[in-house]
Coordinates of C-alpha atoms in Angstrom, one line a residue:
X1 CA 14.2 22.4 17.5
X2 CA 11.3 21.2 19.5
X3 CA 8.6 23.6 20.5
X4 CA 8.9 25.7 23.4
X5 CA 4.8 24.3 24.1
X6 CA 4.2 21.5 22.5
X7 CA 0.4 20.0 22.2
X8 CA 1.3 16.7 23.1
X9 CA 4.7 14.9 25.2
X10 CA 5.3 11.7 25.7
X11 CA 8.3 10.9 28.0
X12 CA 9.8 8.0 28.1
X13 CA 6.9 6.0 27.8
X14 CA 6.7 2.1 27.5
X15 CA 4.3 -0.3 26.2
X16 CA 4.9 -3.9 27.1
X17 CA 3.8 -6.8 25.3
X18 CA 2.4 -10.0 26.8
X19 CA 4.1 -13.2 27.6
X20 CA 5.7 -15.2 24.8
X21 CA 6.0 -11.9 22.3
X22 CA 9.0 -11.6 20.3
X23 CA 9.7 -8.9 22.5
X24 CA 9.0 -7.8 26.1
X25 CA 8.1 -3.9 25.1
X26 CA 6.3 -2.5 21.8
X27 CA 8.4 0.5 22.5
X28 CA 10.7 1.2 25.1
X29 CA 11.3 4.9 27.0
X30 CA 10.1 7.2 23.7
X31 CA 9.8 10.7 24.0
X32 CA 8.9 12.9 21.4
X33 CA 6.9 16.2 21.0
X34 CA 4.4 17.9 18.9
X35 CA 3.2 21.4 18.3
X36 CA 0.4 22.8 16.9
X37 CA 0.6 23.4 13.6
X38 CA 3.3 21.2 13.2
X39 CA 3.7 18.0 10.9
X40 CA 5.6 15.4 12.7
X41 CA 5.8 11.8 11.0
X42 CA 6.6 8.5 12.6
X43 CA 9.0 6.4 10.2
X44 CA 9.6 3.1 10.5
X45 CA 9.2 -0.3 9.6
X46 CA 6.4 -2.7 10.4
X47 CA 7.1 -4.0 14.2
X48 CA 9.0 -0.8 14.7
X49 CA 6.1 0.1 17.5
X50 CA 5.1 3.4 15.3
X51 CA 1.5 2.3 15.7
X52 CA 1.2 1.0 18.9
X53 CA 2.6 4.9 20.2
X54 CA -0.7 5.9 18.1
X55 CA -2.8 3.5 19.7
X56 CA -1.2 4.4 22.9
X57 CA -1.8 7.8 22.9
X58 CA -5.8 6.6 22.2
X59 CA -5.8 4.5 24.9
X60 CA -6.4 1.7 22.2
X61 CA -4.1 -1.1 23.1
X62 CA -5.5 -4.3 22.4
X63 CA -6.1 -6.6 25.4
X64 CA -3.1 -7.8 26.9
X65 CA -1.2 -5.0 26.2
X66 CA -0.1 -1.5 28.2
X67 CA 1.4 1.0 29.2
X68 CA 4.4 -0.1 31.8
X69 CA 6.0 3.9 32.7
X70 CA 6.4 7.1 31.1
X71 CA 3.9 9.7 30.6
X72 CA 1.5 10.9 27.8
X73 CA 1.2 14.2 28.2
X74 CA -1.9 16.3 26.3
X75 CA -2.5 20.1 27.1
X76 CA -1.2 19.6 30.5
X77 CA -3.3 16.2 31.6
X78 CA -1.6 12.8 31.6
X79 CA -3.5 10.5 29.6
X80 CA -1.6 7.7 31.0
X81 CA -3.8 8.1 34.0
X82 CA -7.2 9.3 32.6
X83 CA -10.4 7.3 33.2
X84 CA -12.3 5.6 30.3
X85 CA -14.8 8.2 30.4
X86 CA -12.4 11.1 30.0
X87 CA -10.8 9.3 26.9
X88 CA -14.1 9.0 25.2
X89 CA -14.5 13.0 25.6
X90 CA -11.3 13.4 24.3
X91 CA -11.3 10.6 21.6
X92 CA -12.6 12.3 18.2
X93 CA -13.3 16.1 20.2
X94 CA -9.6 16.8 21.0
X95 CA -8.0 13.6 19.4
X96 CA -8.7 12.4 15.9
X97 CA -7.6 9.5 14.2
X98 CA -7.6 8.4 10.4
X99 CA -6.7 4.9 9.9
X100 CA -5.0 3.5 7.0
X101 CA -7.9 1.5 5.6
X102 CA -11.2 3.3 5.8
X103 CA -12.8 0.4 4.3
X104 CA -12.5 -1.5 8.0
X105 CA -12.9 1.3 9.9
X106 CA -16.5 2.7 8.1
X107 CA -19.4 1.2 8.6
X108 CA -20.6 -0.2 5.6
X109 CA -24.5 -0.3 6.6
X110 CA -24.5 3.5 7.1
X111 CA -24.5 6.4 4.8
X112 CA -21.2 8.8 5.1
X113 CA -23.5 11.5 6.1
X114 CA -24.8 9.8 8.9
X115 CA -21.5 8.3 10.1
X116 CA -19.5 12.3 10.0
X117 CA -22.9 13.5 11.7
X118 CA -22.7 10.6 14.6
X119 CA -19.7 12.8 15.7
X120 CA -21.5 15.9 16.6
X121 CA -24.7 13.6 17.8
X122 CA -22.1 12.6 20.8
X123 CA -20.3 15.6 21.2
X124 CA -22.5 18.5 20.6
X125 CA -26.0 19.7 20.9
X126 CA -26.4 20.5 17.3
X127 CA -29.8 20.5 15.8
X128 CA -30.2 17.9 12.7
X129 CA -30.5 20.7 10.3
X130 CA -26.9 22.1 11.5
X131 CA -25.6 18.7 11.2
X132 CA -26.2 18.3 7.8
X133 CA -25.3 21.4 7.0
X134 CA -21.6 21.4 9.3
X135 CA -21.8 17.7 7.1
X136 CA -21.8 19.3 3.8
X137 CA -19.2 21.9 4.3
X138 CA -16.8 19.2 6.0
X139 CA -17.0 16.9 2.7
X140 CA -16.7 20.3 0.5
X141 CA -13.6 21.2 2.4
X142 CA -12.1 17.7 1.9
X143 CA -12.7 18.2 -1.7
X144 CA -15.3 15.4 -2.2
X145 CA -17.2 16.5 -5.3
X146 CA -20.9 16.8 -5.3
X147 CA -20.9 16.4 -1.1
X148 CA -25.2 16.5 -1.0
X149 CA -24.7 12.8 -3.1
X150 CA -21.7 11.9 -1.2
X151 CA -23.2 12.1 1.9
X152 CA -26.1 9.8 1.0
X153 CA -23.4 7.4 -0.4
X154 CA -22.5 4.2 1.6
X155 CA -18.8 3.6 1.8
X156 CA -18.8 0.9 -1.0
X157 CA -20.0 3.2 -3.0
X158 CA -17.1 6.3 -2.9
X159 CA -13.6 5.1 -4.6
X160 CA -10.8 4.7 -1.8
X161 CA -9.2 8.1 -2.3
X162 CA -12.8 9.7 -1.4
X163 CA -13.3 7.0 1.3
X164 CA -10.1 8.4 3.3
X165 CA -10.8 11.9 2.1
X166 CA -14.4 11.4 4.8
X167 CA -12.8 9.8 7.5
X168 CA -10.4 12.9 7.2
X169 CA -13.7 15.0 7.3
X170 CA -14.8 12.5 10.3
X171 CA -11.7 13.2 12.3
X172 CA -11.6 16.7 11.3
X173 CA -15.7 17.7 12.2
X174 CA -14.8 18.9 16.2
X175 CA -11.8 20.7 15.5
X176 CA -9.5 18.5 17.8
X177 CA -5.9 19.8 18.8
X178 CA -4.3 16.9 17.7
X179 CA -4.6 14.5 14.3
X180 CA -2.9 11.5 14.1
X181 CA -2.6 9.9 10.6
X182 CA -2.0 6.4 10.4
X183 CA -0.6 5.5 7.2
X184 CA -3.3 7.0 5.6
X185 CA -2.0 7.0 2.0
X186 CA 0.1 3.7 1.8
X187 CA -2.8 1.7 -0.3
X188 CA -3.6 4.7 -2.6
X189 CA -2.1 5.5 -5.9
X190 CA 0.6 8.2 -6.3
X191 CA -1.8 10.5 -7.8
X192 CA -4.6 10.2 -5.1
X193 CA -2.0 10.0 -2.1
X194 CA -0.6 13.1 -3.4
X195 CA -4.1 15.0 -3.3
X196 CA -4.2 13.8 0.1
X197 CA -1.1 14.7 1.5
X198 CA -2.2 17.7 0.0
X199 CA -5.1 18.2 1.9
X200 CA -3.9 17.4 5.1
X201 CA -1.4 19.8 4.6
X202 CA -4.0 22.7 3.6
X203 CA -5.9 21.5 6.6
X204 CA -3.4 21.4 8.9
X205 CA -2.3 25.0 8.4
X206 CA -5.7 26.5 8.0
X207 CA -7.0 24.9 11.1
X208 CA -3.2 25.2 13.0
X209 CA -4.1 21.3 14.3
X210 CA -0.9 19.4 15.6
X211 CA -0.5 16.3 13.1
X212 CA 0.8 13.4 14.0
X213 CA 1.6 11.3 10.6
X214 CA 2.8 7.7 10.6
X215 CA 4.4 5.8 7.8
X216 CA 6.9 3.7 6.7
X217 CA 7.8 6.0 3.1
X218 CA 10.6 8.8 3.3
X219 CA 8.8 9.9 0.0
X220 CA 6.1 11.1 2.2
X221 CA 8.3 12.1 5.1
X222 CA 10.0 14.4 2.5
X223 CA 6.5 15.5 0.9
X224 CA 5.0 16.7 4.4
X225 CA 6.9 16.4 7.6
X226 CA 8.2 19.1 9.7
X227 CA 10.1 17.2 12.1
X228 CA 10.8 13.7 12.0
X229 CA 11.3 10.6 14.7
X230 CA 12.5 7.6 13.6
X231 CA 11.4 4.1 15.4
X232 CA 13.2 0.6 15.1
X233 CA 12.3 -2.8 17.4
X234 CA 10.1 0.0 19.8
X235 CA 13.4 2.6 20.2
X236 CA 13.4 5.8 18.7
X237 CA 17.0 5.9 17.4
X238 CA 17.0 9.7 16.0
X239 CA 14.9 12.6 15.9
X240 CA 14.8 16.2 14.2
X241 CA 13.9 18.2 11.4
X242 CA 13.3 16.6 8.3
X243 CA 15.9 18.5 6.5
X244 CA 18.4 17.3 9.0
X245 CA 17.5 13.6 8.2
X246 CA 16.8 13.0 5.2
X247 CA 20.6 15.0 3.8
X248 CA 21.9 14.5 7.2
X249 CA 21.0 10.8 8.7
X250 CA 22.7 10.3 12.2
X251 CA 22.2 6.4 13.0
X252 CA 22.7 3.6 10.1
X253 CA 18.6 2.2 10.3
X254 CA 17.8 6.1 9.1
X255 CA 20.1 5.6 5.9
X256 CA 19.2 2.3 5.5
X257 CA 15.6 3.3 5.4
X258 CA 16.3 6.3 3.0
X259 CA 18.8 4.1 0.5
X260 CA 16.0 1.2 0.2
X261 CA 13.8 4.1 -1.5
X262 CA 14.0 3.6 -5.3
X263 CA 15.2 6.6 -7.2
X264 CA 12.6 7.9 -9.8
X265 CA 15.3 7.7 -12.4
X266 CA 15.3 4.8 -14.4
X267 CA 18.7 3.1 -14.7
X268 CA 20.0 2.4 -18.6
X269 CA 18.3 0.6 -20.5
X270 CA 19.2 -3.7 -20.9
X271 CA 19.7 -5.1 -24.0
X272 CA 16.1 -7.0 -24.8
X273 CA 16.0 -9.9 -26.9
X274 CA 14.1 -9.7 -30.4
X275 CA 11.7 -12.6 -29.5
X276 CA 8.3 -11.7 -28.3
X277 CA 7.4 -14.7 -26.0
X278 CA 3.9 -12.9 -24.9
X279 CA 2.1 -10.7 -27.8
X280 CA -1.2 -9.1 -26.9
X281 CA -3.7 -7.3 -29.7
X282 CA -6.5 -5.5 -29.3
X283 CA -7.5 -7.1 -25.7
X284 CA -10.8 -5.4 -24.5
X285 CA -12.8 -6.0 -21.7
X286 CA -16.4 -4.7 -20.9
X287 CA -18.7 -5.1 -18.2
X288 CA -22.0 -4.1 -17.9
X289 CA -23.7 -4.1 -14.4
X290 CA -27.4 -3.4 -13.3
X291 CA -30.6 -2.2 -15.2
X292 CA -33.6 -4.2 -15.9
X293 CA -34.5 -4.7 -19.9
X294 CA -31.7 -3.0 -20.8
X295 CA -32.9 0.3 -19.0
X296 CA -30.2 1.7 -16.4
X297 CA -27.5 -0.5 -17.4
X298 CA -24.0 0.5 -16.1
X299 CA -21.4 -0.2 -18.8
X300 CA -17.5 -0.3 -17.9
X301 CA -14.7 -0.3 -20.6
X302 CA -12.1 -1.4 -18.6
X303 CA -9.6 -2.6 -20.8
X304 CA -9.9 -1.3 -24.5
X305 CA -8.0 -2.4 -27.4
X306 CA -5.0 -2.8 -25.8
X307 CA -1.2 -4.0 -27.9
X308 CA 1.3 -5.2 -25.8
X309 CA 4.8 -7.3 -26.5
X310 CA 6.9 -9.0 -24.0
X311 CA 10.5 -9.8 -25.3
X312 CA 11.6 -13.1 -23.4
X313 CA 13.5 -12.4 -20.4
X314 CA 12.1 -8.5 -19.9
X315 CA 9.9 -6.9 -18.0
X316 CA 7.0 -5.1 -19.1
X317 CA 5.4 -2.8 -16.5
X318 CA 1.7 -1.7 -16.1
X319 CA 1.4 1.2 -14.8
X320 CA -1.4 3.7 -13.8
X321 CA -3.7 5.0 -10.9
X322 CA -6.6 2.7 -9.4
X323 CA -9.3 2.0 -12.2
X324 CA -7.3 2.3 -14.7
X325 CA -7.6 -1.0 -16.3
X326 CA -4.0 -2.5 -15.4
X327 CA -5.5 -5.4 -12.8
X328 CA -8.3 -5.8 -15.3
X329 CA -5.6 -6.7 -18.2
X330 CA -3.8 -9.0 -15.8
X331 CA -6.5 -11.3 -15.4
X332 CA -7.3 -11.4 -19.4
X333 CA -3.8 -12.3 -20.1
X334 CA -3.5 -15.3 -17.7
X335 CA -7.3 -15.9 -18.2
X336 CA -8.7 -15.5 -14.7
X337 CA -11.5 -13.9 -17.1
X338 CA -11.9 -14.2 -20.3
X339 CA -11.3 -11.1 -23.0
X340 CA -14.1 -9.6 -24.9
X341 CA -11.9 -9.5 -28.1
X342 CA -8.2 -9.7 -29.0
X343 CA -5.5 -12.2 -29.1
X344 CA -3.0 -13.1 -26.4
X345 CA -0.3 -15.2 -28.0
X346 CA 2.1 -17.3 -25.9
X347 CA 4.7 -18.9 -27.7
X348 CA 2.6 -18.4 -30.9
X349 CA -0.9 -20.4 -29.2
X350 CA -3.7 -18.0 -28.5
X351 CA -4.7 -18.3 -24.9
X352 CA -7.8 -15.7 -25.2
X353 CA -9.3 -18.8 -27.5
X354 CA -8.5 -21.5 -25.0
X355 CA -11.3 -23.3 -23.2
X356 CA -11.2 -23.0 -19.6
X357 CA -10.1 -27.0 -19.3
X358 CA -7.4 -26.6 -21.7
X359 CA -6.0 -23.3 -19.6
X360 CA -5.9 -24.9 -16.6
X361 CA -3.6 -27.8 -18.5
X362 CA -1.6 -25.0 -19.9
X363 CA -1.0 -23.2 -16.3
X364 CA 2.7 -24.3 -16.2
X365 CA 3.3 -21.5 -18.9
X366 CA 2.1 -19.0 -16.7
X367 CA 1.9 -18.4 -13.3
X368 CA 0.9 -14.9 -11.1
X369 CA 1.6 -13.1 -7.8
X370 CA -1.0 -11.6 -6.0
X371 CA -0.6 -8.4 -4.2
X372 CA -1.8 -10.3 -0.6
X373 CA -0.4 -13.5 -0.2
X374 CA -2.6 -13.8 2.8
X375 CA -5.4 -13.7 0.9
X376 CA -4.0 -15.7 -1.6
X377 CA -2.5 -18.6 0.4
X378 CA -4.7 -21.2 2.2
X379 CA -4.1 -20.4 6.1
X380 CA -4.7 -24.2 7.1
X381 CA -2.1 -25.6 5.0
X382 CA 1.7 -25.4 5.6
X383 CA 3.9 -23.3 3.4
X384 CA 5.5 -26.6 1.9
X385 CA 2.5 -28.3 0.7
X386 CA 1.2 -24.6 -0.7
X387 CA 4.3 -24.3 -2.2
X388 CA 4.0 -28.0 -4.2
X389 CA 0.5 -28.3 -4.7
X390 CA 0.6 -27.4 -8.2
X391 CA 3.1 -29.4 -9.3
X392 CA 1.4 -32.5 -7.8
X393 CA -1.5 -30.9 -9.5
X394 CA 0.1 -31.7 -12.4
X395 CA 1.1 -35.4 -12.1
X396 CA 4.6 -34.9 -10.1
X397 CA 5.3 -37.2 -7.4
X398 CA 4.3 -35.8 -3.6
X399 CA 7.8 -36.6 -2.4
X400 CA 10.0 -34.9 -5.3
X401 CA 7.4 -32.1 -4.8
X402 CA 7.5 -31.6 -1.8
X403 CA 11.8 -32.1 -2.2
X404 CA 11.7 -29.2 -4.6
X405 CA 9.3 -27.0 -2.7
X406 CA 11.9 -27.2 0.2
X407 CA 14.7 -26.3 -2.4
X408 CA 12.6 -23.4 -3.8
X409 CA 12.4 -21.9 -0.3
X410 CA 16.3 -21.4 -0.8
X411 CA 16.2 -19.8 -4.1
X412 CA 13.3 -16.9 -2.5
X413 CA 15.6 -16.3 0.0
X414 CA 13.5 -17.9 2.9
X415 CA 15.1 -20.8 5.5
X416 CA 13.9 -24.4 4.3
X417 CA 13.7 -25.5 7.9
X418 CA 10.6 -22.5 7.9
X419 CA 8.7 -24.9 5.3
X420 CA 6.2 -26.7 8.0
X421 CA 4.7 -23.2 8.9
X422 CA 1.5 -21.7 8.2
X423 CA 1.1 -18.9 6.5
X424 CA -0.2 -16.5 9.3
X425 CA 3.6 -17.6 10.7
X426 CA 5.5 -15.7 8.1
X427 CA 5.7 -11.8 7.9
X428 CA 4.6 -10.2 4.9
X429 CA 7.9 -10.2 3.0
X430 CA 8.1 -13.7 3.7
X431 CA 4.4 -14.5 2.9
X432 CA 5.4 -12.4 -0.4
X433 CA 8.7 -14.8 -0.8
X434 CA 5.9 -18.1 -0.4
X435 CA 3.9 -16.7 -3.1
X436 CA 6.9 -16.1 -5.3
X437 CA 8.1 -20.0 -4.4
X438 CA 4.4 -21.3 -5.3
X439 CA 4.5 -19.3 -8.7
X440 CA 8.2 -20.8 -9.6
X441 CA 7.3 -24.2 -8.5
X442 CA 5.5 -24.7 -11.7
X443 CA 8.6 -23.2 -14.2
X444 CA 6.7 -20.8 -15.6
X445 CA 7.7 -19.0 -19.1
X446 CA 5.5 -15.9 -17.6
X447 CA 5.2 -14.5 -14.4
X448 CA 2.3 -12.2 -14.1
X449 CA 2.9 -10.1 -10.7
X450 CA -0.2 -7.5 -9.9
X451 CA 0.8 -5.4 -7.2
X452 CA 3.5 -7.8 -5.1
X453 CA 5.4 -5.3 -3.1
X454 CA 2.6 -2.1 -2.9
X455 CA 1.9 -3.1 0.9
X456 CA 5.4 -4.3 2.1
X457 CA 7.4 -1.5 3.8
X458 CA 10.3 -0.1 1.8
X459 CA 13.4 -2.3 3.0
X460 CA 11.2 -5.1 2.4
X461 CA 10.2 -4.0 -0.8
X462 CA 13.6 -3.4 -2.2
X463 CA 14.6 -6.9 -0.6
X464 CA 11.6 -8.6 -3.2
X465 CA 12.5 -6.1 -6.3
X466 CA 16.3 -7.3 -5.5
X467 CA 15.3 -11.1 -5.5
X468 CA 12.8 -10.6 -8.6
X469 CA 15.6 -9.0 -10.4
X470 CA 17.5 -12.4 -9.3
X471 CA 15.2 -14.7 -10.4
X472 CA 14.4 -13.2 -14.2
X473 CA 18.3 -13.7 -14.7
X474 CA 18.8 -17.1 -13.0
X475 CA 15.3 -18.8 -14.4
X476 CA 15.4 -16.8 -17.7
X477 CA 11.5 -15.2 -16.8
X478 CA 9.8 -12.9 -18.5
X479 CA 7.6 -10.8 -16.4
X480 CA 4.4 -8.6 -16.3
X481 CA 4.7 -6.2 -13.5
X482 CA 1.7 -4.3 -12.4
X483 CA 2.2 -1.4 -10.0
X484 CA 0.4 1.9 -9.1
X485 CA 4.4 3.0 -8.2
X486 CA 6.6 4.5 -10.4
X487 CA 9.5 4.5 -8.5
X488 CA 9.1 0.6 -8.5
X489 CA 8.5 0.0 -12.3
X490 CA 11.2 2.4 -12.6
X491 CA 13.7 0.2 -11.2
X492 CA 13.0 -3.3 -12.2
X493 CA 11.1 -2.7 -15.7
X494 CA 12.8 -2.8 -19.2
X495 CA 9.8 -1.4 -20.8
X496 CA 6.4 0.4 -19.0
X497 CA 2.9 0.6 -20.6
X498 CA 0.9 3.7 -18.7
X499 CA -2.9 2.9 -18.7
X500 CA -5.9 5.9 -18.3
X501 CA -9.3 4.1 -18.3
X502 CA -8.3 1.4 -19.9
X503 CA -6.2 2.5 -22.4
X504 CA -2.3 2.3 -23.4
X505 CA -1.8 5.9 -23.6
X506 CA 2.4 5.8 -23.4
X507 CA 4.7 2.9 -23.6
X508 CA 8.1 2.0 -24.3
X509 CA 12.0 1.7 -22.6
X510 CA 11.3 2.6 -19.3
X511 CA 14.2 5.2 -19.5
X512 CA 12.7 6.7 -22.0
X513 CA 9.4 6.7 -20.6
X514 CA 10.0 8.4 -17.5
X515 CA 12.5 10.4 -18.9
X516 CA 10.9 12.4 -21.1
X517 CA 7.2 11.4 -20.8
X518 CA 5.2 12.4 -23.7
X519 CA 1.6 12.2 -22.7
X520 CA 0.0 14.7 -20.5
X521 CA -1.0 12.0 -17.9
X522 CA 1.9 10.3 -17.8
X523 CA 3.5 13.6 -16.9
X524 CA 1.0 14.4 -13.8
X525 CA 1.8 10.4 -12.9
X526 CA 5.4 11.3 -12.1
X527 CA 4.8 14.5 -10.9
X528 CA 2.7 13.1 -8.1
X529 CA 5.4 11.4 -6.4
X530 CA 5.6 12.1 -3.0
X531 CA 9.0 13.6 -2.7
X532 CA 10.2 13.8 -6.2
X533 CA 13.6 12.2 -6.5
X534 CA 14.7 13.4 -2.8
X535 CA 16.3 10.5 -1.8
X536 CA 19.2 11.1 -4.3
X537 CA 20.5 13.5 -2.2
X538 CA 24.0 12.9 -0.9
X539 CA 24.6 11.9 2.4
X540 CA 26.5 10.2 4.3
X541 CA 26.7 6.4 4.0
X542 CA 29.2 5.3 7.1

């Protein structure tokens, strides 16, 4: 039940896009309410218009782009109608914002310190003394440890969890009325998203601030939200308390949304074959960074002694929070860097003693997925000729490659008749699907993928779990599955290795695993998942 005075209204307000959009509106007549010290979250998949209402509400839409009717309403003004310099008075002192990657929105030429102290530099007449000091006691009530050193820190220097954790102290330094939390936690592990949804929960209810919390996870809506609003092609299509839609769900997106959530559970266990087609033993990796004669060196044991088998045709997952190692033992395997010690064994030949010349020959064995494929795809290329470049790498014929490219579009589940396009034409899932298609063009025994669905919303996600699961049957793969998720290496994993500083400390059947976790750590792992196994709930499906 909505609030009798709620902080912030908007009715039925419209955004509309510019000419040639895929759509007229961003969002179309939404009206919602918060309250303070209330949670409300913003679910919905990407293009659902979840963060253009944020952006609205800032007055931050991109040239172009605007309001076109409805009202924003915020302690009684319309902000619809305010001038520039109002919004910049009430940007950051009565409306914060935390974005979801800190890394873009810090600046990375200035200390932490200074950039939480800018904030009362603009809006207050604080002495520099009490703006240290109001500094310090924002970063120690964000839990940053040792806040005097983490204030003189650039961004670079803070992990990403401690990185959002200060531009929640950022948004946080004036007090404002109303937060609003832009899939803050989506690139974090599940134990550091946890801590954070956490905090902003502790926050919220000690300060009694209005929060306004976007994503695209039910895990989180389940972990935090009070009330929720649920947003497809720019239309809110239900609303209400989170009890009431998560064990309740109204319209068929809502369940959709909810169903595509992996269970925690792991389902029981396949039948593995008894031949190991990738054996690892005793991989380590060290690096050593800095110091001058050997004084002040930095050494990093990232990966360290680490035994591994692959039965053909499984799936071996990786699993572990960021810096644990797993990324790091990715790239030893299919050689992007070279191992310290150990032995890597494909098919019985030892690619950790392979020369780099004699890899690269070898790269039809094994292939990987990154976790961007915007990064990892050449944006002035079509998606055909990405697609076959390796195989005419590797002496195939230009026409038959680019003939089998076209056919490999099929088997990812895009359109062939897509294949001219760049890459910056695709959406993420599809860019996903591209890297999948370049991977497979090569016939890999391996497939090596590092992260491929932690960015992808959740229907897209289960959509690429769904076609990997496909592909291992149809193409006989074996994979390597590296994922800071649990409920995804739950899923599609036969067997899970869980990594703390570079070590395997747990692995076997992923049934087992995560159904009766041994190790302390791999415990806390599955205990950090933002709303437990809520999404097994019954409800109603028609």
């Amino acid at each position: 039940m909505s609030p009798a005075k709620p902080v912030l209204t908007a009715d039925r307000l419209s955004v509309r896009l510019p000419k040639g959009a895929d759509r007229t509106h961003a969002i179309s007549e939404v009206s919602l309410a918060i309250a303070e010290n209330e949670i409300v979250c913003i679910v919905g998949e990407s293009g659902s218009g979840k963060s253009m209402m944020a952006n609205a509400i800032m007055r931050l839409l991109p040239d172009g782009v605007g309001t076109d009717g409805g009202r924003i309403l915020f302690t009684g003004r319309d902000l619809c109608t305010a001038t520039a310099a109002e919004m910049r008075s009430i940007r950051g002192a009565e409306i914060a914002m935390v974005f979801q990657e800190p890394m873009t929105a810090l600046n990375p030429l200035r200390t932490i310190g200074d950039q939480i102290g800018e904030v009362f530099d603009i809006h207050t007449d604080l002495s520099k003394a009490e703006i240290r000091s109001r500094v310090l006691s924002l970063l120690s009530d964000v839990h940053i440890p040792d806040p005097p050193r983490a204030a003189k820190a650039y961004p670079h220097e803070l992990s990403g969890g401690q990185r959002q954790r200060a531009m929640i102290a950022m948004a946080l330094a004036l007090d404002p009325k109303l937060l609003i939390a832009d899939e803050p936690t989506t690139a974090l592990d599940v134990t550091t998203q946890a801590q954070i949804l956490k905090l902003i929960r502790e926050l919220q209810q000690r300060r009694k601030t209005a929060v306004l919390f976007i994503t695209h996870d039910f895990g989180v809506v389940a972990e935090i939200a009070d009330r929720v609003v649920v947003m497809q092609h720019g239309i809110v299509v239900e609303q209400g308390a989170t009890a009431d839609i998560l064990q309740r769900p109204q319209h068929d997106y809502t369940r959709q949304l909810i169903a595509a959530v992996p269970p925690v559970a792991a389902p029981p266990a396949r039948e593995l074959s008894d031949r190991m087609i990738l054996t690892i033993s005793g991989v380590s990796k060290t690096y050593r960074t800095g110091g001058f004669l050997g004084r002040g060196e930095r050494v990093t044991h990232a990966v360290r002694d680490v035994s591994l088998a692959l039965p053909k045709g499984a799936t071996l997952g990786i699993v572990g929070e960021s810096g644990s190692g797993k990324s790091t033992l990715a790239r030893c395997i299919i050689r992007l860097i070279d191992p310290d010690a150990g032995t890597i064994l494909l098919d019985g030949e030892d690619w950790a003693r392979l020369s780099r010349s004699e890899v690269r020959g070898r790269t039809r064995q094994m292939q990987m997925v990154f976790q961007d494929p915007l990064a990892s795809l050449n944006p002035r290329r079509k998606a055909v000729e990405l697609v076959a470049q390796g195989p005419i790498v590797h002496g195939t014929a230009r026409d038959q490659a680019l003939t089998e490219a076209r056919e490999l579009f099929s088997l990812v589940g895009l359109d062939p008749s897509a294949a001219d396009r760049f890459p910056h034409e695709f959406s993420g899932g599809q860019r996903q699907r591209i890297g999948l298609a370049r991977a497979l063009a090569l016939r890999p025994k391996v497939l090596v993928a590092d992260e491929p669905v932690s960015a992808l919303d959740v229907s897209v996600q289960a959509q690429v779990l769904k076609l990997l699961t496909s592909l291992r049957e149809r193409l006989d793969l074996s994979i390597i599955f590296i994922t800071h998720d649990l409920r995804v290496a739950a899923q599609i994993c036969d067997l899970v290795a869980v990594m703390k500083d570079g070590v395997v400390v747990e692995h076997g059947p992923t049934h087992d695993v995560f159904g009766n976790p041994q190790h302390p750590y791999t415990q806390a792992l599955l205990e950090a998942i933002p709303g437990g196994d809520f999404a097994r709930t019954e409800h109603p499906t028609s």
